PDB file of C-alpha atoms and ligand atoms in Angstrom:
ATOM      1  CA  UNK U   1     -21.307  20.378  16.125  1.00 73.00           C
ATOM      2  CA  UNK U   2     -24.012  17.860  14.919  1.00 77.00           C
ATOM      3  CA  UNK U   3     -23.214  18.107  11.833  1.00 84.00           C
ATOM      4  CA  UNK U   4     -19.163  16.610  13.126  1.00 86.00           C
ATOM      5  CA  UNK U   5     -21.194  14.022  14.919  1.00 88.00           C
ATOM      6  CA  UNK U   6     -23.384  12.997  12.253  1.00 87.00           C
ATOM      7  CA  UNK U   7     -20.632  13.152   9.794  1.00 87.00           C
ATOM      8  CA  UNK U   8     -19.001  10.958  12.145  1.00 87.00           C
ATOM      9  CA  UNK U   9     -21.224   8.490  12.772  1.00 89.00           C
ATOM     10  CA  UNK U  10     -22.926   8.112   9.149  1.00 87.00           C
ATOM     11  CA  UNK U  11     -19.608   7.791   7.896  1.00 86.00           C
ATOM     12  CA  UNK U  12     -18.524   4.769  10.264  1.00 87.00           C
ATOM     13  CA  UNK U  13     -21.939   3.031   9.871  1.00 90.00           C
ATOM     14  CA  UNK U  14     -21.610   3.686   6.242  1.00 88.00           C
ATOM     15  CA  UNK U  15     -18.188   1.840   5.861  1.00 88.00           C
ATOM     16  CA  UNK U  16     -19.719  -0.773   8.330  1.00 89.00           C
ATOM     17  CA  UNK U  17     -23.116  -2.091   6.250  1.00 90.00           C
ATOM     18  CA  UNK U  18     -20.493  -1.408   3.030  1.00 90.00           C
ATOM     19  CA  UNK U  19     -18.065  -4.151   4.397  1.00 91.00           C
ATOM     20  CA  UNK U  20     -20.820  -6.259   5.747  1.00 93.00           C
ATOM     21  CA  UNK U  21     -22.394  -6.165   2.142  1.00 93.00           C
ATOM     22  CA  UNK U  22     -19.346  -7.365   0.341  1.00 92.00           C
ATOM     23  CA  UNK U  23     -18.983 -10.442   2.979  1.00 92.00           C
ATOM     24  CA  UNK U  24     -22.582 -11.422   1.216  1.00 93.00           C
ATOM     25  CA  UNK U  25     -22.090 -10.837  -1.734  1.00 94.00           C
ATOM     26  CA  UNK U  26     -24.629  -7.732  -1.936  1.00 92.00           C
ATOM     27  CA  UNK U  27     -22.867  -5.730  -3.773  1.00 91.00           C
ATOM     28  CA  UNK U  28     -21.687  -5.203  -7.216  1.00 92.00           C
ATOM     29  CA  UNK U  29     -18.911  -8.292  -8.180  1.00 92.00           C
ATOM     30  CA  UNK U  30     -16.231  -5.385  -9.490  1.00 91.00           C
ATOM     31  CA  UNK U  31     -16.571  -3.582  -6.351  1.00 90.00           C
ATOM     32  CA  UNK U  32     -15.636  -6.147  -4.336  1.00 93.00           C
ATOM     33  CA  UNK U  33     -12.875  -5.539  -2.463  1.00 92.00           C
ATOM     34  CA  UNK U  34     -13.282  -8.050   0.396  1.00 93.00           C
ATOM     35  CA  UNK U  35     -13.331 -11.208  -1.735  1.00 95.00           C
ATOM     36  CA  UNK U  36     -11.389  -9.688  -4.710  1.00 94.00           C
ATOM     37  CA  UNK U  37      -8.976  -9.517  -2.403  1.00 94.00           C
ATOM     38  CA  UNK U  38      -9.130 -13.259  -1.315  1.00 96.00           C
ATOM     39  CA  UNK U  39      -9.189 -14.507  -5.148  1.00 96.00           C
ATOM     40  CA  UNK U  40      -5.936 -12.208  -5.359  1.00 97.00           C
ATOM     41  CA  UNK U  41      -4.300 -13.403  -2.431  1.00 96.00           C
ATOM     42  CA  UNK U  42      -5.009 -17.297  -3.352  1.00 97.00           C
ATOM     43  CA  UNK U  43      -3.995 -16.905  -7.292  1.00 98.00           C
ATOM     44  CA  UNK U  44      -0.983 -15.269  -5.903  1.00 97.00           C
ATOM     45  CA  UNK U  45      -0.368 -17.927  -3.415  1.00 97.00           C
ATOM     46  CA  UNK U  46      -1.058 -20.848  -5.417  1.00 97.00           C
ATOM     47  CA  UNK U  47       1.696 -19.347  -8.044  1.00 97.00           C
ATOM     48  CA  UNK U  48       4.132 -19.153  -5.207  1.00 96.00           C
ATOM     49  CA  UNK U  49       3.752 -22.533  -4.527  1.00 96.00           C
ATOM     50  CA  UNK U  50       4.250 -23.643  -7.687  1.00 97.00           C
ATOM     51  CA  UNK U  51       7.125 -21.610  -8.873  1.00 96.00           C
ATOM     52  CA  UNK U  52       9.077 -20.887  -6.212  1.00 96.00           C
ATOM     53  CA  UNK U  53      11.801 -18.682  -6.962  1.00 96.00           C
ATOM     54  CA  UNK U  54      13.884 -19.333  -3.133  1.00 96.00           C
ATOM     55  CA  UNK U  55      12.746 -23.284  -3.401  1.00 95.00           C
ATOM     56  CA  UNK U  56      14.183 -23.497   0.481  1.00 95.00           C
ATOM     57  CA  UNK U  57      11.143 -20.812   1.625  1.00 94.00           C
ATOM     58  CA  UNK U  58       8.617 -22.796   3.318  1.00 94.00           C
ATOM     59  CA  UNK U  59       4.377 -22.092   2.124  1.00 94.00           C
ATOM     60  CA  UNK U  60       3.963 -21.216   5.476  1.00 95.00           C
ATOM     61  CA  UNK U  61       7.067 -18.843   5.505  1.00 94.00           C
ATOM     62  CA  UNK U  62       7.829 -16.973   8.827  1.00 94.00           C
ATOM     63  CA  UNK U  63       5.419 -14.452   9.529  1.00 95.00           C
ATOM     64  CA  UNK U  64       2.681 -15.880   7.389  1.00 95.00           C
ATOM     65  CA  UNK U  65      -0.109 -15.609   9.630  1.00 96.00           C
ATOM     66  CA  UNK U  66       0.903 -12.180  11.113  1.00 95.00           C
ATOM     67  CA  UNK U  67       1.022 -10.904   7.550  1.00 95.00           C
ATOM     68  CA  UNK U  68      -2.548 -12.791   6.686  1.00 95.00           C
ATOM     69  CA  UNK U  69      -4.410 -10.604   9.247  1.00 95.00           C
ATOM     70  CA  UNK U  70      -2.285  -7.497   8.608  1.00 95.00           C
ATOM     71  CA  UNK U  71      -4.284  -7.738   5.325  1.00 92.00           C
ATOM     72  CA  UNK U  72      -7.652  -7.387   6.421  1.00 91.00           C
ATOM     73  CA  UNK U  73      -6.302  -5.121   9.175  1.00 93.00           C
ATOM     74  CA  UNK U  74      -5.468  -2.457   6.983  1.00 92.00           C
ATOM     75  CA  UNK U  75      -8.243  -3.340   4.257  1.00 86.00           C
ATOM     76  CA  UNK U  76     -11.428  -3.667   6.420  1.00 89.00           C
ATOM     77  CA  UNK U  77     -11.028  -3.094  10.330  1.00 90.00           C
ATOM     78  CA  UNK U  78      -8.803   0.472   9.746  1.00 88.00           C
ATOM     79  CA  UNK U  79     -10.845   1.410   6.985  1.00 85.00           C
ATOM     80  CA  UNK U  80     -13.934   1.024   9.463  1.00 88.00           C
ATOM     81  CA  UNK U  81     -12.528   3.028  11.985  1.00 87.00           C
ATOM     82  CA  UNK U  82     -10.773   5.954  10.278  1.00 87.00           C
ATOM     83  CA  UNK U  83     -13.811   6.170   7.394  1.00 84.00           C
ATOM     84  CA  UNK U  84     -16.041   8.549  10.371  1.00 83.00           C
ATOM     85  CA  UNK U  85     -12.904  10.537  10.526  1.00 85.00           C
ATOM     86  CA  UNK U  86     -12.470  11.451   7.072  1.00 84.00           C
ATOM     87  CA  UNK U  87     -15.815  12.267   6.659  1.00 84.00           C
ATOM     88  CA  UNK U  88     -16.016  15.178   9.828  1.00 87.00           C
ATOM     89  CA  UNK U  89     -13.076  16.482   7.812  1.00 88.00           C
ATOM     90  CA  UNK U  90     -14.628  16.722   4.616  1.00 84.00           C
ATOM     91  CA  UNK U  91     -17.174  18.636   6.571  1.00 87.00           C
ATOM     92  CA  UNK U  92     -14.809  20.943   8.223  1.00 88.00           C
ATOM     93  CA  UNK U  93     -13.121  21.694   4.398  1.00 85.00           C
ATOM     94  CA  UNK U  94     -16.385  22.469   3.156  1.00 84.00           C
ATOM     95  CA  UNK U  95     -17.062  24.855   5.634  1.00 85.00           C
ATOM     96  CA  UNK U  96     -13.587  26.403   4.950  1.00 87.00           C
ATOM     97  CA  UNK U  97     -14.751  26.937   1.379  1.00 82.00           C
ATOM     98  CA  UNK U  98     -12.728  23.747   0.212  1.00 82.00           C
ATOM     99  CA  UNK U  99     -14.376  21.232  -1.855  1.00 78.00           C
ATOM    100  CA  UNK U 100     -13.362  18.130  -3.685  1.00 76.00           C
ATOM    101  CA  UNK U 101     -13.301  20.530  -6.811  1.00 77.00           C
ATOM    102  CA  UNK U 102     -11.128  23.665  -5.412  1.00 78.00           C
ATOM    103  CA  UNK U 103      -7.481  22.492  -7.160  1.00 79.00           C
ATOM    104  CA  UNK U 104      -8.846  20.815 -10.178  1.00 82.00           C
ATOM    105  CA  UNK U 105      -6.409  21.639 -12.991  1.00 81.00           C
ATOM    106  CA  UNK U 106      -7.464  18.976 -15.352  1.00 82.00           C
ATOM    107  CA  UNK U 107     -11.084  18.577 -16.305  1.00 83.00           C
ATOM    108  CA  UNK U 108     -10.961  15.167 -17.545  1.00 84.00           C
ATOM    109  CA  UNK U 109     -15.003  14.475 -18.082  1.00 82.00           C
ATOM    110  CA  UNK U 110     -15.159  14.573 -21.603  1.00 87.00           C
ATOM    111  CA  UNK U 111     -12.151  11.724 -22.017  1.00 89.00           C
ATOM    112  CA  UNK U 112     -12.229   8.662 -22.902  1.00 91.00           C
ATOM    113  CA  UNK U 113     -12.600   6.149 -19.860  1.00 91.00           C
ATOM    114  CA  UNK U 114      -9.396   4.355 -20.846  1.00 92.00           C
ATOM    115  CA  UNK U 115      -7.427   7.983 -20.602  1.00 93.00           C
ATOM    116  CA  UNK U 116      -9.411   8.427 -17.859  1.00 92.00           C
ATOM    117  CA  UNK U 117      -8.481   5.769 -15.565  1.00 93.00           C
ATOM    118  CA  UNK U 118      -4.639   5.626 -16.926  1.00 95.00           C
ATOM    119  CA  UNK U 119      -4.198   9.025 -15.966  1.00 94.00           C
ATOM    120  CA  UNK U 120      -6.023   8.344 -12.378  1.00 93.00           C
ATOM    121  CA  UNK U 121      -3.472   5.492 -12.245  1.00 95.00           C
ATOM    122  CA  UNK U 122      -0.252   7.109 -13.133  1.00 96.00           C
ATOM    123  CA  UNK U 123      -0.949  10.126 -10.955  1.00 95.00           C
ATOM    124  CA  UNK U 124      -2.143   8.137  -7.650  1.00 95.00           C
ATOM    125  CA  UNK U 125       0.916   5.786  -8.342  1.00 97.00           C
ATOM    126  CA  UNK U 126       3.654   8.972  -8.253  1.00 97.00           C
ATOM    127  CA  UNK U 127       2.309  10.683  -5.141  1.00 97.00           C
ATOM    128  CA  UNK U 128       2.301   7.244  -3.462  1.00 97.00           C
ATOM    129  CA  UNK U 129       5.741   6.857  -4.771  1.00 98.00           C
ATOM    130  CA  UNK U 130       6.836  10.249  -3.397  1.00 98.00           C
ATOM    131  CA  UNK U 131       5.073   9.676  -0.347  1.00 97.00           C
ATOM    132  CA  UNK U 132       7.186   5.957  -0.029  1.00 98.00           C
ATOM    133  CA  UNK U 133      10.128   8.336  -0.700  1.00 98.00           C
ATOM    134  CA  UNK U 134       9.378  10.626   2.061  1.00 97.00           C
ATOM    135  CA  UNK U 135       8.808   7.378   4.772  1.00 97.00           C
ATOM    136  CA  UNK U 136      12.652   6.456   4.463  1.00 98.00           C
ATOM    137  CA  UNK U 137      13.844  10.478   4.095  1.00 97.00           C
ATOM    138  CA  UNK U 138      12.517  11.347   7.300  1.00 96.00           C
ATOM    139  CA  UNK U 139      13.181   9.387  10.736  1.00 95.00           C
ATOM    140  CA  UNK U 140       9.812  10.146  12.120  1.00 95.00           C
ATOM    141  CA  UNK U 141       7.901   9.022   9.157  1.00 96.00           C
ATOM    142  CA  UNK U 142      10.329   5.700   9.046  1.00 97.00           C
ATOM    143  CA  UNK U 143      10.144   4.613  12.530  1.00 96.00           C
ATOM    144  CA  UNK U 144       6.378   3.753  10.925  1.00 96.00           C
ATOM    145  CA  UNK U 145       7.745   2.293   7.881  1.00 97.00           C
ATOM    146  CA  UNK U 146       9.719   0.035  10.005  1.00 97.00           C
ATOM    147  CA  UNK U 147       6.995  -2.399  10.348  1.00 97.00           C
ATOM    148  CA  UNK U 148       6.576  -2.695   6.862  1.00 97.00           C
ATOM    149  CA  UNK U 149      10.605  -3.202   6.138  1.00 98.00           C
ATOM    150  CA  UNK U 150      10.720  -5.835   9.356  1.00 97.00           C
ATOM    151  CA  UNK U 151       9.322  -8.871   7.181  1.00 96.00           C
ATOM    152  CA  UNK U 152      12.142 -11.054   6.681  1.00 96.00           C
ATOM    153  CA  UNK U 153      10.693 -13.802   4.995  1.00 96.00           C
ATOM    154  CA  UNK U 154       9.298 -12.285   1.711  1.00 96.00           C
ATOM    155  CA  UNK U 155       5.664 -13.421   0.642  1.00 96.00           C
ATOM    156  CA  UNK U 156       2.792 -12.053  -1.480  1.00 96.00           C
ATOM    157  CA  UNK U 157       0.968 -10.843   2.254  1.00 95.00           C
ATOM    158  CA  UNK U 158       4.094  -9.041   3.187  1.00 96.00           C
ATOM    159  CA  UNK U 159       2.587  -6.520   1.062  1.00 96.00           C
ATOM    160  CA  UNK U 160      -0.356  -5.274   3.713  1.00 94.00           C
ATOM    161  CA  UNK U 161       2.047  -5.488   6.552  1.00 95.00           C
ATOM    162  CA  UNK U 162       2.398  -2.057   7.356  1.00 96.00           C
ATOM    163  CA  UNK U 163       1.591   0.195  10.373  1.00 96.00           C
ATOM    164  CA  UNK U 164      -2.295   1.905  10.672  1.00 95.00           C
ATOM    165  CA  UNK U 165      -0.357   5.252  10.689  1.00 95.00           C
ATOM    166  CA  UNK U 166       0.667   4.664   6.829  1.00 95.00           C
ATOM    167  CA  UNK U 167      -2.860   4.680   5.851  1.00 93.00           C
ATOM    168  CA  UNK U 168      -3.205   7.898   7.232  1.00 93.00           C
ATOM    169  CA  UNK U 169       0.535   9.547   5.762  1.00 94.00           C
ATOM    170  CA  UNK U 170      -0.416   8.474   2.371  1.00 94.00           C
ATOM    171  CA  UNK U 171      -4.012   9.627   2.348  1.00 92.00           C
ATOM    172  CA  UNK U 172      -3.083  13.920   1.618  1.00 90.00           C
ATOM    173  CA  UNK U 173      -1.073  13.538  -1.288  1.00 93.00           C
ATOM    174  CA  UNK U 174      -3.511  10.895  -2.493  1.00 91.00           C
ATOM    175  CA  UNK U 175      -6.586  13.157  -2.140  1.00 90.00           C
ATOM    176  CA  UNK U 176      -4.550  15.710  -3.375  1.00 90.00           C
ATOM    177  CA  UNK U 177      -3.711  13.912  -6.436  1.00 91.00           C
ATOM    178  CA  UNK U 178      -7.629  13.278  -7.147  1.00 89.00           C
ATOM    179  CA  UNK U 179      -8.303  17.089  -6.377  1.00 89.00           C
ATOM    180  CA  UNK U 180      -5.978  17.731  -9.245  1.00 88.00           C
ATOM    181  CA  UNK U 181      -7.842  15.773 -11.579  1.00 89.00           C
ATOM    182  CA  UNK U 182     -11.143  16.867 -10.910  1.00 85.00           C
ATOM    183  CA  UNK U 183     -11.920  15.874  -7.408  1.00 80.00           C
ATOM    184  CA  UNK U 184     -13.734  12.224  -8.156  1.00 79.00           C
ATOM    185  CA  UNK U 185     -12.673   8.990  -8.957  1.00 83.00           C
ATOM    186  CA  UNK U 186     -12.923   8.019 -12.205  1.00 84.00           C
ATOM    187  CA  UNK U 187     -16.436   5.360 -13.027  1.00 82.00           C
ATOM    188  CA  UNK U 188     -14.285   2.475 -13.353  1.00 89.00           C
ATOM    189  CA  UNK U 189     -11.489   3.207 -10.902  1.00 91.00           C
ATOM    190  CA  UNK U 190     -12.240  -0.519  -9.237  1.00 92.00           C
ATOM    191  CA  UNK U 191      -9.998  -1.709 -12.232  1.00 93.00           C
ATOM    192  CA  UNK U 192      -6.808   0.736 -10.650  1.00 93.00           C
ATOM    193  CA  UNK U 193      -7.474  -0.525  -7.389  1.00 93.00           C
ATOM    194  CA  UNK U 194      -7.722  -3.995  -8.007  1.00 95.00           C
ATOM    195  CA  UNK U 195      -4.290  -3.771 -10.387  1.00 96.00           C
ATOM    196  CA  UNK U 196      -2.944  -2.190  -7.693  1.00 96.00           C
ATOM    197  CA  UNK U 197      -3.739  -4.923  -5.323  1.00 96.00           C
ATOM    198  CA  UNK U 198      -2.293  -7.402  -7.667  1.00 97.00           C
ATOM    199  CA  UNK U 199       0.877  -5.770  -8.465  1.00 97.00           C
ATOM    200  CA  UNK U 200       2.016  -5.206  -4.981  1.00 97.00           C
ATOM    201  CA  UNK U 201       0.838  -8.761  -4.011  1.00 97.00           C
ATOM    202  CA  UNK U 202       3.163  -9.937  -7.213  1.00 97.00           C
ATOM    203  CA  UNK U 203       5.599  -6.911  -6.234  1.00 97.00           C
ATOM    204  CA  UNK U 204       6.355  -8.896  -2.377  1.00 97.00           C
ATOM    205  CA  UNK U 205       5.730 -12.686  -3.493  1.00 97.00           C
ATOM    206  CA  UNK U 206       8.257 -15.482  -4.131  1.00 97.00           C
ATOM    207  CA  UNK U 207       7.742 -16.111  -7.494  1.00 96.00           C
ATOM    208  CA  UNK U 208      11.106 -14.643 -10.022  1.00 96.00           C
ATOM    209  CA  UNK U 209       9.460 -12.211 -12.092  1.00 94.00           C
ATOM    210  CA  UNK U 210      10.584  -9.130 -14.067  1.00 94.00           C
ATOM    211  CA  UNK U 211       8.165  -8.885 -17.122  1.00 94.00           C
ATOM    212  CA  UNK U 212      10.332  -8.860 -19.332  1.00 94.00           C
ATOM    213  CA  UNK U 213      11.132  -5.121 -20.849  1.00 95.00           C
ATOM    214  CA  UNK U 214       8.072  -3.709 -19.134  1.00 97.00           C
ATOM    215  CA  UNK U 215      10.434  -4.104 -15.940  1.00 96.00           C
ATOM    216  CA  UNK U 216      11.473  -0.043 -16.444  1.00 97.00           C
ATOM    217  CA  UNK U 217       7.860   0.769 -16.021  1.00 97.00           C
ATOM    218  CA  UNK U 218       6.246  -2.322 -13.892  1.00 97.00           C
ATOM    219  CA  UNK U 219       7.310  -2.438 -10.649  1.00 98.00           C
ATOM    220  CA  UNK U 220       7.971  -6.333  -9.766  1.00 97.00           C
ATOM    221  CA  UNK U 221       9.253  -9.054  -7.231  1.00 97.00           C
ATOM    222  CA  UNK U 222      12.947  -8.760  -8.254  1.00 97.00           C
ATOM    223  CA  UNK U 223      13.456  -5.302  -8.016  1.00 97.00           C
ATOM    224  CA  UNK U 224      10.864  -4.826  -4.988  1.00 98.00           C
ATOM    225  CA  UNK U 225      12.660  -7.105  -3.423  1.00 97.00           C
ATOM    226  CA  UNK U 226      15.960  -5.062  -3.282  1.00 97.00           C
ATOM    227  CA  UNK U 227      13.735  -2.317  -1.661  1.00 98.00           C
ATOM    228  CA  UNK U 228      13.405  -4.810   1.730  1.00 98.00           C
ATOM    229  CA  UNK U 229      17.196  -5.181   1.562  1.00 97.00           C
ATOM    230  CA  UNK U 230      18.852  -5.357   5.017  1.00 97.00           C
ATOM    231  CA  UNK U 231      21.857  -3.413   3.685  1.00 94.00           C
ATOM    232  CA  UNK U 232      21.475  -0.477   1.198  1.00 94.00           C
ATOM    233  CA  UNK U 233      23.858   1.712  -0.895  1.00 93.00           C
ATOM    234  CA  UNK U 234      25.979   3.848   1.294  1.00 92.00           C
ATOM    235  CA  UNK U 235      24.877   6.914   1.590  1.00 90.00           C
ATOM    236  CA  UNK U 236      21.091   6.696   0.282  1.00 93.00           C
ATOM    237  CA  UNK U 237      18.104   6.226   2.318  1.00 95.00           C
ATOM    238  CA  UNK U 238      16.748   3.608   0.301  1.00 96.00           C
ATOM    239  CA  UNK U 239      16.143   2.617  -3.407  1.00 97.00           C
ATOM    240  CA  UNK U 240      13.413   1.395  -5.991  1.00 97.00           C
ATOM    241  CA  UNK U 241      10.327   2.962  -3.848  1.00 98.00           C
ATOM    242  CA  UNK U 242       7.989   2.215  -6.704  1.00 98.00           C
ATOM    243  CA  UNK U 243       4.617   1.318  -5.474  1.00 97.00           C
ATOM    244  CA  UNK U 244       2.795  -0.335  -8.985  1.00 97.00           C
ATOM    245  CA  UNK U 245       5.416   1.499 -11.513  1.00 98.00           C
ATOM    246  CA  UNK U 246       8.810   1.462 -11.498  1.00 98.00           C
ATOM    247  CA  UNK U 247       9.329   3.921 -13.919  1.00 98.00           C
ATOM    248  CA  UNK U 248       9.581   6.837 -11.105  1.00 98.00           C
ATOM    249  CA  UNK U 249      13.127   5.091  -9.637  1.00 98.00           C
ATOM    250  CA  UNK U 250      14.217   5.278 -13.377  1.00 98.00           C
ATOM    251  CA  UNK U 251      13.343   8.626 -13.853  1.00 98.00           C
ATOM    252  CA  UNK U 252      15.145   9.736 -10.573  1.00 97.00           C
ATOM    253  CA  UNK U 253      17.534   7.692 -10.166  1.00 96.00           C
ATOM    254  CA  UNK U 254      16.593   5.307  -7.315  1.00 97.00           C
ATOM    255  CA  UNK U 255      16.700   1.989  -8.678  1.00 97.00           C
ATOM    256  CA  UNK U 256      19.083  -0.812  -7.895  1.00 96.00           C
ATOM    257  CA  UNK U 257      19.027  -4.353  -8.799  1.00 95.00           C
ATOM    258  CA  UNK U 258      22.630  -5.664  -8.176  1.00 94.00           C
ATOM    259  CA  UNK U 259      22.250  -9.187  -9.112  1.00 93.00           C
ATOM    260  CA  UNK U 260      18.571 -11.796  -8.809  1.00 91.00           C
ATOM    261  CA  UNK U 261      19.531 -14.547  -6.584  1.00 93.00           C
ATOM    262  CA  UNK U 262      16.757 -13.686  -3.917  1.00 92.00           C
ATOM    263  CA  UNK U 263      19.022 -14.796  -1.689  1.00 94.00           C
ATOM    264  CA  UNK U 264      19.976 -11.522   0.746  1.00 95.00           C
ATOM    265  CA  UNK U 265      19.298 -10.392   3.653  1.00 96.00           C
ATOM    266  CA  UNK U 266      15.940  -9.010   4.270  1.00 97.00           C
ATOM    267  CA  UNK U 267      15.165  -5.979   6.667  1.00 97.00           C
ATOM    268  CA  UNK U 268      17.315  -3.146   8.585  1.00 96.00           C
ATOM    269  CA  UNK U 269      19.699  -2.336  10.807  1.00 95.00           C
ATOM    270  CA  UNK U 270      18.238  -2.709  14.438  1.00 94.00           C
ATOM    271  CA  UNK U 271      15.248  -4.886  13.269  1.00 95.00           C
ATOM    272  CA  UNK U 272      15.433  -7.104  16.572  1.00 95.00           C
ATOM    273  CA  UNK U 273      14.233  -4.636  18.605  1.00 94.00           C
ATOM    274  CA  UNK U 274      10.906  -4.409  16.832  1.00 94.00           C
ATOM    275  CA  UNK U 275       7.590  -5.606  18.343  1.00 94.00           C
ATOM    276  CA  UNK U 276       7.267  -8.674  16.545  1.00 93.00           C
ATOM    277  CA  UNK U 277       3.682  -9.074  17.115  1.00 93.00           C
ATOM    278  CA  UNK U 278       0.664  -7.014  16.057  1.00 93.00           C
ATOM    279  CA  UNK U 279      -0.166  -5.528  19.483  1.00 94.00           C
ATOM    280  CA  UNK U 280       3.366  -4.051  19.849  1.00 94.00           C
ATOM    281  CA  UNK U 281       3.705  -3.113  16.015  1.00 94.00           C
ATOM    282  CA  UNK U 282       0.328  -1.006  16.529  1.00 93.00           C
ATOM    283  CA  UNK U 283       1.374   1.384  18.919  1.00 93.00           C
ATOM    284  CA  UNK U 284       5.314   1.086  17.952  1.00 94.00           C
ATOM    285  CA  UNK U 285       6.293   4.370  16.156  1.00 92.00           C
ATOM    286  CA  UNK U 286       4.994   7.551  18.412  1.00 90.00           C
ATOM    287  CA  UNK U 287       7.873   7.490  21.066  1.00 78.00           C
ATOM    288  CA  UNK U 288      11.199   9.635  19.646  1.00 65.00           C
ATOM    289  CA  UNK U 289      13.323   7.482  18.201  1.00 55.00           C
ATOM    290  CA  UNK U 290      16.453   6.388  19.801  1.00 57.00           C
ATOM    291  CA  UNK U 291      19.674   6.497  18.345  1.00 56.00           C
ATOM    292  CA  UNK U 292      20.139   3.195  16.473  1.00 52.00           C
ATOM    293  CA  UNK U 293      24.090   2.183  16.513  1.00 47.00           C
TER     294      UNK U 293
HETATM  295 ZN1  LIG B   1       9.889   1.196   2.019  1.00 57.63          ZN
HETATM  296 ZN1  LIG B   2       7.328  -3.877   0.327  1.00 57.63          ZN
END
């Protein structure tokens, strides 16, 4: 039982004095999340503002602040509070006899750190993108998703609006995926995360951008932006669900881009009745869902 406890607490006072470190600048520049993320958010920002793709979309669009604290929400103040959690079930697995090295099929320690990380990339980015897929499949897992799909003003912060509960449905098949490859991050995985950070920030801002023939494996702003579509193809539950790469919605089948006006209708059927601030988005989700319609 102390070992729970101490799991628990080392864990949150870990992630605490982490955090804390970053704000001054104590820790290593590349591992940086807290003002990585800043620089991000302003370089995406600042291109928004000067190339617009809808011109009518005010800087401050609607939204804007909601969608500015959702990011360090889900970054920082969740991460703090879930991080004790993880670690009393790391302890638990190890006492089952599961470790971070149990489903390892790939032993990728004698690679090259380029393979390395492009491999940690591609296979974090799928299981996210199957996860995403699984969010809109199931109504349980959607009335969570909702949050995410109720911005209706698109914007590069849009893209850390989502509930707490996401951070926990898309951690197994994440941990998962590392397990597979050997059960640690690769040295230089702060170069994933911080693409990662970037392309979703590019994938939800107002700024026209496809790159070019990269846009069937890139995930990006035009197509991402069909994903928030109020209406979607009959029949389907959604389309392009690529997180960083877009090449899974090729590969399956699930993209859509009808035209690239960026003018349509953002959101979902029903969208009104969603909390529209945070305090009612945070606890919005557990109740059965009603019939919508
Ligand atoms: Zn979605
Ligand atoms: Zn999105």
């Amino acid at each position: 039982m102390f070992d729970y406890l101490d799991a628990l607490i080392t864990g949150f006072l870990g992630t605490v004095h982490w955090t804390w470190r970053s704000i001054i600048f104590d820790v290593p520049w590349y591992t940086n999340y807290f003002w990585g993320l800043i620089i991000i958010s302003l370089v995406v920002w600042g291109l928004e503002v000067l190339f617009p793709w809808r011109k009518e979309q005010p800087i401050f669009r609607k939204d804007f602040w909601l969608d500015a604290f959702y990011m360090f929400f889900n970054f920082f103040v969740f991460a703090i509070v879930i991080s004790g959690v993880y670690k009393v079930l790391g302890v638990l697995f190890s006492y089952m006899g599961i470790n971070a090295q149990t489903l390892a099929v790939v032993d990728m320690a004698n690679w090259p750190q380029w393979l390395q990380l492009l491999l940690f990339f591609v296979v974090l980015d799928f299981v996210q993108w199957f996860t995403h897929v699984l969010l809109h499949r199931y109504p349980f897992l959607w009335e969570f998703h909702k949050v995410h799909h109720s911005v209706k003003e698109m914007g590069f912060a849009a893209h850390l609006r989502f509930h707490w509960m996401e951070n926990i449905l898309y951690k197994p098949l994440k941990t998962l995926g590392v397990m597979v490859l050997g059960g640690f991050e690769p040295e230089q995985a702060y170069i994933v995360h911080f693409a990662a950070i970037a392309i979703g920030h590019f994938n939800h801002a107002n700024i026209k951008l496809t790159y070019g023939p990269l846009k069937y494996i890139l995930n990006n702003p035009v197509m991402h932006l069909y994903h928030h579509a109020y209406t979607i193809p009959k029949g389907s539950h959604g389309v392009n669900f690529g997180i960083s790469l877009s090449v899974w919605d090729y590969l399956f089948k699930t993209n859509y881009i009808p035209e690239s006006s960026g003018q349509i209708e953002l959101g979902f059927p029903g969208d009104e009745t969603l909390p529209k601030g945070f305090w009612g988005q945070l606890t919005y989700g557990f109740k059965k869902p009603k019939k919508e319609n």
